[in-house]
Amino acid sequence: DMVSDNRTLVTEFIILGFPNAREVELLLFAAFFLMYVLTFTENVAIILVIGMDYRLHTPMYFFITNLSFLDIGYTTVTVPKMLANIAIQSQTISVTGCFTQLYIFFFLGSVECFLLTTMAYDRYLAICNPLHYTTIMDCRACLWLALGCWLGGFLAPALPTAFIFRLPFCGSNIINHFFCDSPPLLDLSCQGVFEIEVINFVVGMTVLMSSFILTMISYVFIVATILHIPTAEGRSKAFSTCASHLTIVIIFYGTTMFMYIRTKTIQTFDFNKIVSVFYSVVTPVLNPVIYSLRNNDIKQGMRKVILKQ
């Protein structure tokens, strides 16, 4: 009976966030709020511009629209809850809320991996196979590819999340993070988690490495084709169509791989929190900026919408 008393199951978690003096907390609140508003505004602007300008109704911009929806969801699943916690000085989250957040975050992260791969394949076809591009990458192919990305992302975290959900949590309920991430959650379980850590790692690596390798293969062919273009102007023009995508690929995979491939010995949760902020909050702010800065079509589309021309 004593054992069952000592193993009282946790009914809610406390998300530690960034414990600091109130002044620092308010500064963080302002910074995260600004980044969230920017992410939301920029991505909605891109979705509207692409939707309203028929010249942008091409496969590349269709996938960019998907990426914008994704970035809005990606930040919405973590930032508003964190802002609410700072504002009302309550750090609790229900067990169900915690697992929902964990699942949606990894669902959207997986979709982003698959979507970046699909966008690389789209650029590969456009540059390496331009004569057949429009027949291969038609409306139907675009829809199926996008659907595949969302479905794959939906299924990828199902098994790891289901296993974590079944774990008993007793004793400490403090999650040393700013959202429900699996490593700090697994640390709180009062049962051995080695098998679940292995499943987590295998699923994460499969999603991350398969999409990264396929993306890199596309770029090997793209670079080889660009180098064979006789004129400097032609090379520059071909490269400019995939420069934005390549920048986003480097930022996204750089931070996520750094986060998940490192060994346990050099993991400190405070350091992890900073890296997590980068790929879950900063990257969605940067993506639309990278696309619109490097892209004359989007700039023209924005002018058109603003000036109602």
Tab-separated table of C-alpha atoms in Angstrom:
chain	number	residue	atom	x	y	z
A	1	ASP	CA	0.000	0.000	0.000
A	2	MET	CA	2.916	2.297	0.835
A	3	VAL	CA	4.312	1.606	-2.646
A	4	SER	CA	1.105	2.758	-4.319
A	5	ASP	CA	1.102	5.900	-2.125
A	6	ASN	CA	4.666	6.699	-3.097
A	7	ARG	CA	3.885	6.179	-6.755
A	8	THR	CA	1.063	8.684	-6.980
A	9	LEU	CA	0.713	9.354	-10.681
A	10	VAL	CA	1.294	12.842	-12.015
A	11	THR	CA	-1.891	14.565	-13.257
A	12	GLU	CA	-0.220	17.700	-14.598
A	13	PHE	CA	3.257	18.886	-15.513
A	14	ILE	CA	5.069	22.116	-14.722
A	15	ILE	CA	6.933	23.591	-17.689
A	16	LEU	CA	9.976	25.325	-16.261
A	17	GLY	CA	10.526	27.554	-19.307
A	18	PHE	CA	13.275	30.113	-18.759
A	19	PRO	CA	13.330	30.664	-14.990
A	20	ASN	CA	14.602	34.186	-14.401
A	21	ALA	CA	13.956	37.492	-12.690
A	22	ARG	CA	10.562	38.985	-13.614
A	23	GLU	CA	12.224	41.771	-15.671
A	24	VAL	CA	14.074	39.185	-17.778
A	25	GLU	CA	10.857	37.148	-18.127
A	26	LEU	CA	9.028	40.219	-19.438
A	27	LEU	CA	11.836	40.892	-21.928
A	28	LEU	CA	11.562	37.267	-23.107
A	29	PHE	CA	7.787	37.672	-23.338
A	30	ALA	CA	8.224	40.744	-25.570
A	31	ALA	CA	10.814	38.980	-27.774
A	32	PHE	CA	8.749	35.792	-28.232
A	33	PHE	CA	5.536	37.757	-28.736
A	34	LEU	CA	7.192	39.861	-31.444
A	35	MET	CA	8.603	36.775	-33.181
A	36	TYR	CA	5.223	35.035	-33.047
A	37	VAL	CA	3.365	38.043	-34.489
A	38	LEU	CA	6.036	38.364	-37.207
A	39	THR	CA	5.835	34.654	-38.078
A	40	PHE	CA	2.058	34.810	-38.287
A	41	THR	CA	1.949	38.039	-40.320
A	42	GLU	CA	4.752	37.135	-42.745
A	43	ASN	CA	3.410	33.674	-43.481
A	44	VAL	CA	-0.195	34.830	-43.890
A	45	ALA	CA	1.096	37.550	-46.257
A	46	ILE	CA	2.916	34.947	-48.360
A	47	ILE	CA	-0.146	32.652	-48.460
A	48	LEU	CA	-2.356	35.595	-49.568
A	49	VAL	CA	0.106	36.910	-52.178
A	50	ILE	CA	0.546	33.453	-53.740
A	51	GLY	CA	-3.208	32.836	-53.627
A	52	MET	CA	-4.080	36.180	-55.250
A	53	ASP	CA	-1.420	36.279	-57.989
A	54	TYR	CA	-2.230	33.731	-60.708
A	55	ARG	CA	1.392	33.935	-62.012
A	56	LEU	CA	2.463	32.312	-58.739
A	57	HIS	CA	0.153	29.325	-59.195
A	58	THR	CA	3.100	27.005	-59.912
A	59	PRO	CA	4.379	23.895	-58.086
A	60	MET	CA	7.195	25.797	-56.337
A	61	TYR	CA	4.800	28.352	-54.831
A	62	PHE	CA	2.238	25.689	-53.994
A	63	PHE	CA	4.885	24.017	-51.791
A	64	ILE	CA	5.931	27.394	-50.331
A	65	THR	CA	2.265	27.912	-49.319
A	66	ASN	CA	2.338	24.534	-47.542
A	67	LEU	CA	5.559	25.575	-45.786
A	68	SER	CA	3.919	28.820	-44.626
A	69	PHE	CA	0.921	26.960	-43.149
A	70	LEU	CA	3.396	24.624	-41.486
A	71	ASP	CA	5.433	27.454	-39.941
A	72	ILE	CA	2.295	29.055	-38.500
A	73	GLY	CA	1.307	25.721	-36.919
A	74	TYR	CA	4.841	24.968	-35.750
A	75	THR	CA	5.093	28.148	-33.650
A	76	THR	CA	1.417	28.122	-32.573
A	77	VAL	CA	1.840	24.745	-30.885
A	78	THR	CA	4.531	26.040	-28.482
A	79	VAL	CA	4.733	29.854	-28.289
A	80	PRO	CA	1.191	30.958	-27.199
A	81	LYS	CA	1.236	28.485	-24.289
A	82	MET	CA	4.667	29.757	-23.243
A	83	LEU	CA	3.491	33.394	-23.486
A	84	ALA	CA	0.401	32.573	-21.411
A	85	ASN	CA	2.599	30.916	-18.768
A	86	ILE	CA	4.807	34.012	-18.487
A	87	ALA	CA	1.824	36.392	-18.486
A	88	ILE	CA	-0.238	34.673	-15.799
A	89	GLN	CA	2.797	33.223	-14.000
A	90	SER	CA	1.377	29.730	-14.107
A	91	GLN	CA	3.531	27.006	-15.592
A	92	THR	CA	1.148	24.067	-15.470
A	93	ILE	CA	0.013	21.964	-18.400
A	94	SER	CA	-2.308	18.943	-18.177
A	95	VAL	CA	-0.918	15.501	-19.052
A	96	THR	CA	-3.242	15.351	-22.095
A	97	GLY	CA	-2.240	18.887	-23.128
A	98	CYS	CA	1.408	17.931	-22.793
A	99	PHE	CA	1.125	14.839	-24.996
A	100	THR	CA	-0.981	16.708	-27.553
A	101	GLN	CA	1.723	19.384	-27.771
A	102	LEU	CA	4.479	16.739	-28.051
A	103	TYR	CA	2.635	14.899	-30.837
A	104	ILE	CA	1.683	17.985	-32.896
A	105	PHE	CA	5.195	19.438	-32.607
A	106	PHE	CA	6.794	16.252	-33.990
A	107	PHE	CA	4.036	15.806	-36.552
A	108	LEU	CA	4.739	19.285	-37.988
A	109	GLY	CA	8.523	18.838	-37.697
A	110	SER	CA	8.291	15.600	-39.701
A	111	VAL	CA	6.080	17.266	-42.329
A	112	GLU	CA	8.714	20.003	-42.701
A	113	CYS	CA	11.415	17.361	-43.365
A	114	PHE	CA	9.284	15.697	-46.054
A	115	LEU	CA	8.195	19.015	-47.549
A	116	LEU	CA	11.773	20.305	-47.876
A	117	THR	CA	12.645	17.032	-49.666
A	118	THR	CA	9.683	17.435	-52.021
A	119	MET	CA	10.726	21.032	-52.754
A	120	ALA	CA	14.258	19.825	-53.551
A	121	TYR	CA	12.781	17.231	-55.942
A	122	ASP	CA	10.681	19.977	-57.562
A	123	ARG	CA	13.823	22.122	-58.117
A	124	TYR	CA	15.679	19.040	-59.430
A	125	LEU	CA	12.967	18.455	-62.057
A	126	ALA	CA	12.813	22.155	-62.992
A	127	ILE	CA	16.587	22.454	-63.496
A	128	CYS	CA	17.630	18.947	-64.609
A	129	ASN	CA	14.565	17.978	-66.635
A	130	PRO	CA	12.998	21.275	-67.801
A	131	LEU	CA	11.385	19.869	-70.965
A	132	HIS	CA	9.278	17.367	-69.047
A	133	TYR	CA	8.821	19.477	-65.900
A	134	THR	CA	5.253	20.668	-66.574
A	135	THR	CA	4.055	17.185	-67.568
A	136	ILE	CA	5.608	15.466	-64.521
A	137	MET	CA	4.856	18.159	-61.926
A	138	ASP	CA	1.205	18.769	-62.796
A	139	CYS	CA	-1.583	19.730	-60.369
A	140	ARG	CA	-2.318	16.135	-59.474
A	141	ALA	CA	1.332	15.267	-58.740
A	142	CYS	CA	1.663	18.383	-56.533
A	143	LEU	CA	-1.438	17.461	-54.529
A	144	TRP	CA	-0.322	13.853	-54.064
A	145	LEU	CA	3.181	14.914	-53.006
A	146	ALA	CA	1.834	17.457	-50.496
A	147	LEU	CA	-0.671	14.915	-49.174
A	148	GLY	CA	2.154	12.380	-48.805
A	149	CYS	CA	4.187	14.897	-46.755
A	150	TRP	CA	1.294	15.643	-44.381
A	151	LEU	CA	0.285	11.982	-44.049
A	152	GLY	CA	3.882	10.834	-43.479
A	153	GLY	CA	4.328	13.540	-40.853
A	154	PHE	CA	1.063	12.515	-39.175
A	155	LEU	CA	2.132	8.861	-38.904
A	156	ALA	CA	5.821	9.333	-37.970
A	157	PRO	CA	5.388	10.373	-34.303
A	158	ALA	CA	2.401	8.076	-33.617
A	159	LEU	CA	4.411	5.115	-32.273
A	160	PRO	CA	6.924	7.046	-30.082
A	161	THR	CA	4.150	9.255	-28.629
A	162	ALA	CA	1.917	6.235	-27.899
A	163	PHE	CA	4.772	4.545	-26.005
A	164	ILE	CA	5.600	7.699	-24.003
A	165	PHE	CA	1.888	8.196	-23.255
A	166	ARG	CA	1.722	4.740	-21.637
A	167	LEU	CA	4.615	5.460	-19.264
A	168	PRO	CA	3.883	5.995	-15.583
A	169	PHE	CA	4.990	9.426	-14.343
A	170	CYS	CA	5.444	9.720	-10.601
A	171	GLY	CA	7.576	11.892	-8.360
A	172	SER	CA	8.805	15.060	-10.043
A	173	ASN	CA	6.523	16.678	-12.604
A	174	ILE	CA	8.854	19.539	-13.600
A	175	ILE	CA	9.731	19.608	-17.315
A	176	ASN	CA	12.980	21.505	-17.791
A	177	HIS	CA	12.030	22.974	-21.170
A	178	PHE	CA	9.688	25.601	-22.633
A	179	PHE	CA	7.380	22.977	-24.176
A	180	CYS	CA	6.681	19.237	-23.855
A	181	ASP	CA	9.644	17.662	-25.602
A	182	SER	CA	10.413	13.943	-25.331
A	183	PRO	CA	13.910	13.951	-23.664
A	184	PRO	CA	12.840	15.967	-20.563
A	185	LEU	CA	9.571	13.982	-20.398
A	186	LEU	CA	11.370	10.619	-20.484
A	187	ASP	CA	13.592	11.842	-17.634
A	188	LEU	CA	10.496	12.089	-15.426
A	189	SER	CA	9.255	8.534	-15.914
A	190	CYS	CA	9.544	6.132	-12.990
A	191	GLN	CA	10.005	3.200	-15.365
A	192	GLY	CA	12.947	2.199	-17.564
A	193	VAL	CA	12.821	4.138	-20.823
A	194	PHE	CA	15.737	2.637	-22.792
A	195	GLU	CA	13.510	0.890	-25.366
A	196	ILE	CA	11.427	4.032	-25.865
A	197	GLU	CA	14.580	6.134	-26.284
A	198	VAL	CA	15.730	3.683	-28.962
A	199	ILE	CA	12.326	3.843	-30.758
A	200	ASN	CA	12.391	7.647	-30.507
A	201	PHE	CA	15.909	7.811	-31.907
A	202	VAL	CA	15.238	5.338	-34.734
A	203	VAL	CA	12.014	7.094	-35.842
A	204	GLY	CA	13.637	10.547	-35.566
A	205	MET	CA	16.742	9.464	-37.473
A	206	THR	CA	14.699	7.700	-40.159
A	207	VAL	CA	12.637	10.836	-40.822
A	208	LEU	CA	15.594	13.198	-40.574
A	209	MET	CA	18.229	11.196	-42.449
A	210	SER	CA	16.004	9.819	-45.230
A	211	SER	CA	14.694	13.276	-46.082
A	212	PHE	CA	18.148	14.890	-45.712
A	213	ILE	CA	19.862	12.284	-47.940
A	214	LEU	CA	17.157	12.575	-50.643
A	215	THR	CA	17.425	16.383	-50.497
A	216	MET	CA	21.219	16.203	-50.862
A	217	ILE	CA	20.950	13.750	-53.804
A	218	SER	CA	18.637	16.244	-55.565
A	219	TYR	CA	21.186	19.005	-54.958
A	220	VAL	CA	24.118	16.930	-56.270
A	221	PHE	CA	22.235	16.600	-59.580
A	222	ILE	CA	21.172	20.263	-59.502
A	223	VAL	CA	24.757	21.505	-58.953
A	224	ALA	CA	26.119	19.142	-61.635
A	225	THR	CA	23.533	20.447	-64.123
A	226	ILE	CA	24.150	24.118	-63.218
A	227	LEU	CA	27.923	23.695	-63.697
A	228	HIS	CA	27.272	22.455	-67.253
A	229	ILE	CA	25.323	25.600	-68.216
A	230	PRO	CA	27.635	27.459	-70.639
A	231	THR	CA	26.862	31.076	-69.658
A	232	ALA	CA	27.500	32.728	-66.289
A	233	GLU	CA	24.097	34.424	-66.538
A	234	GLY	CA	22.385	31.072	-67.139
A	235	ARG	CA	24.185	29.522	-64.159
A	236	SER	CA	23.258	32.447	-61.929
A	237	LYS	CA	19.605	32.326	-63.016
A	238	ALA	CA	19.351	28.564	-62.432
A	239	PHE	CA	21.003	28.789	-59.017
A	240	SER	CA	18.800	31.706	-57.906
A	241	THR	CA	15.682	29.506	-58.251
A	242	CYS	CA	16.940	27.150	-55.543
A	243	ALA	CA	19.118	29.456	-53.373
A	244	SER	CA	16.263	30.286	-50.952
A	245	HIS	CA	15.332	26.643	-50.537
A	246	LEU	CA	18.960	25.628	-49.958
A	247	THR	CA	19.356	28.334	-47.282
A	248	ILE	CA	16.277	27.061	-45.421
A	249	VAL	CA	17.472	23.436	-45.745
A	250	ILE	CA	20.861	24.333	-44.194
A	251	ILE	CA	19.281	26.237	-41.270
A	252	PHE	CA	16.589	23.616	-40.572
A	253	TYR	CA	18.734	20.482	-40.822
A	254	GLY	CA	21.727	22.160	-39.175
A	255	THR	CA	19.791	22.906	-35.975
A	256	THR	CA	17.632	19.756	-35.843
A	257	MET	CA	20.527	17.385	-36.486
A	258	PHE	CA	22.666	19.194	-33.961
A	259	MET	CA	19.845	18.747	-31.474
A	260	TYR	CA	19.095	15.056	-32.038
A	261	ILE	CA	22.375	13.462	-33.118
A	262	ARG	CA	24.521	14.602	-30.188
A	263	THR	CA	25.317	12.013	-27.582
A	264	LYS	CA	23.631	12.036	-24.197
A	265	THR	CA	26.840	13.099	-22.437
A	266	ILE	CA	26.909	16.573	-23.942
A	267	GLN	CA	23.213	17.238	-23.549
A	268	THR	CA	22.353	19.935	-21.085
A	269	PHE	CA	18.729	20.958	-21.054
A	270	ASP	CA	19.498	24.685	-20.885
A	271	PHE	CA	21.622	24.381	-24.006
A	272	ASN	CA	18.914	22.261	-25.654
A	273	LYS	CA	16.359	24.961	-24.895
A	274	ILE	CA	18.418	27.540	-26.806
A	275	VAL	CA	18.834	25.220	-29.822
A	276	SER	CA	15.087	24.394	-29.685
A	277	VAL	CA	14.212	28.102	-29.703
A	278	PHE	CA	16.240	28.421	-32.868
A	279	TYR	CA	14.479	25.750	-34.920
A	280	SER	CA	10.992	26.085	-33.409
A	281	VAL	CA	10.697	29.882	-33.102
A	282	VAL	CA	13.462	31.630	-35.091
A	283	THR	CA	13.384	29.458	-38.262
A	284	PRO	CA	9.635	30.038	-38.941
A	285	VAL	CA	10.323	33.813	-38.726
A	286	LEU	CA	13.249	33.525	-41.149
A	287	ASN	CA	11.655	31.235	-43.779
A	288	PRO	CA	9.257	33.810	-45.304
A	289	VAL	CA	11.940	36.525	-45.133
A	290	ILE	CA	14.424	34.284	-46.989
A	291	TYR	CA	11.807	33.451	-49.635
A	292	SER	CA	10.562	36.991	-50.186
A	293	LEU	CA	13.982	38.660	-50.092
A	294	ARG	CA	15.500	36.320	-52.653
A	295	ASN	CA	12.447	36.195	-54.863
A	296	ASN	CA	11.389	38.826	-57.388
A	297	ASP	CA	8.087	37.073	-58.196
A	298	ILE	CA	6.940	37.267	-54.547
A	299	LYS	CA	8.144	40.901	-54.293
A	300	GLN	CA	6.160	41.802	-57.431
A	301	GLY	CA	3.153	39.872	-56.137
A	302	MET	CA	3.322	41.811	-52.839
A	303	ARG	CA	3.509	45.140	-54.675
A	304	LYS	CA	0.524	44.064	-56.758
A	305	VAL	CA	-1.540	43.176	-53.686
A	306	ILE	CA	-0.499	46.352	-51.789
A	307	LEU	CA	-1.036	48.710	-54.742
A	308	LYS	CA	-4.085	46.710	-55.982
A	309	GLN	CA	-2.697	46.850	-59.511
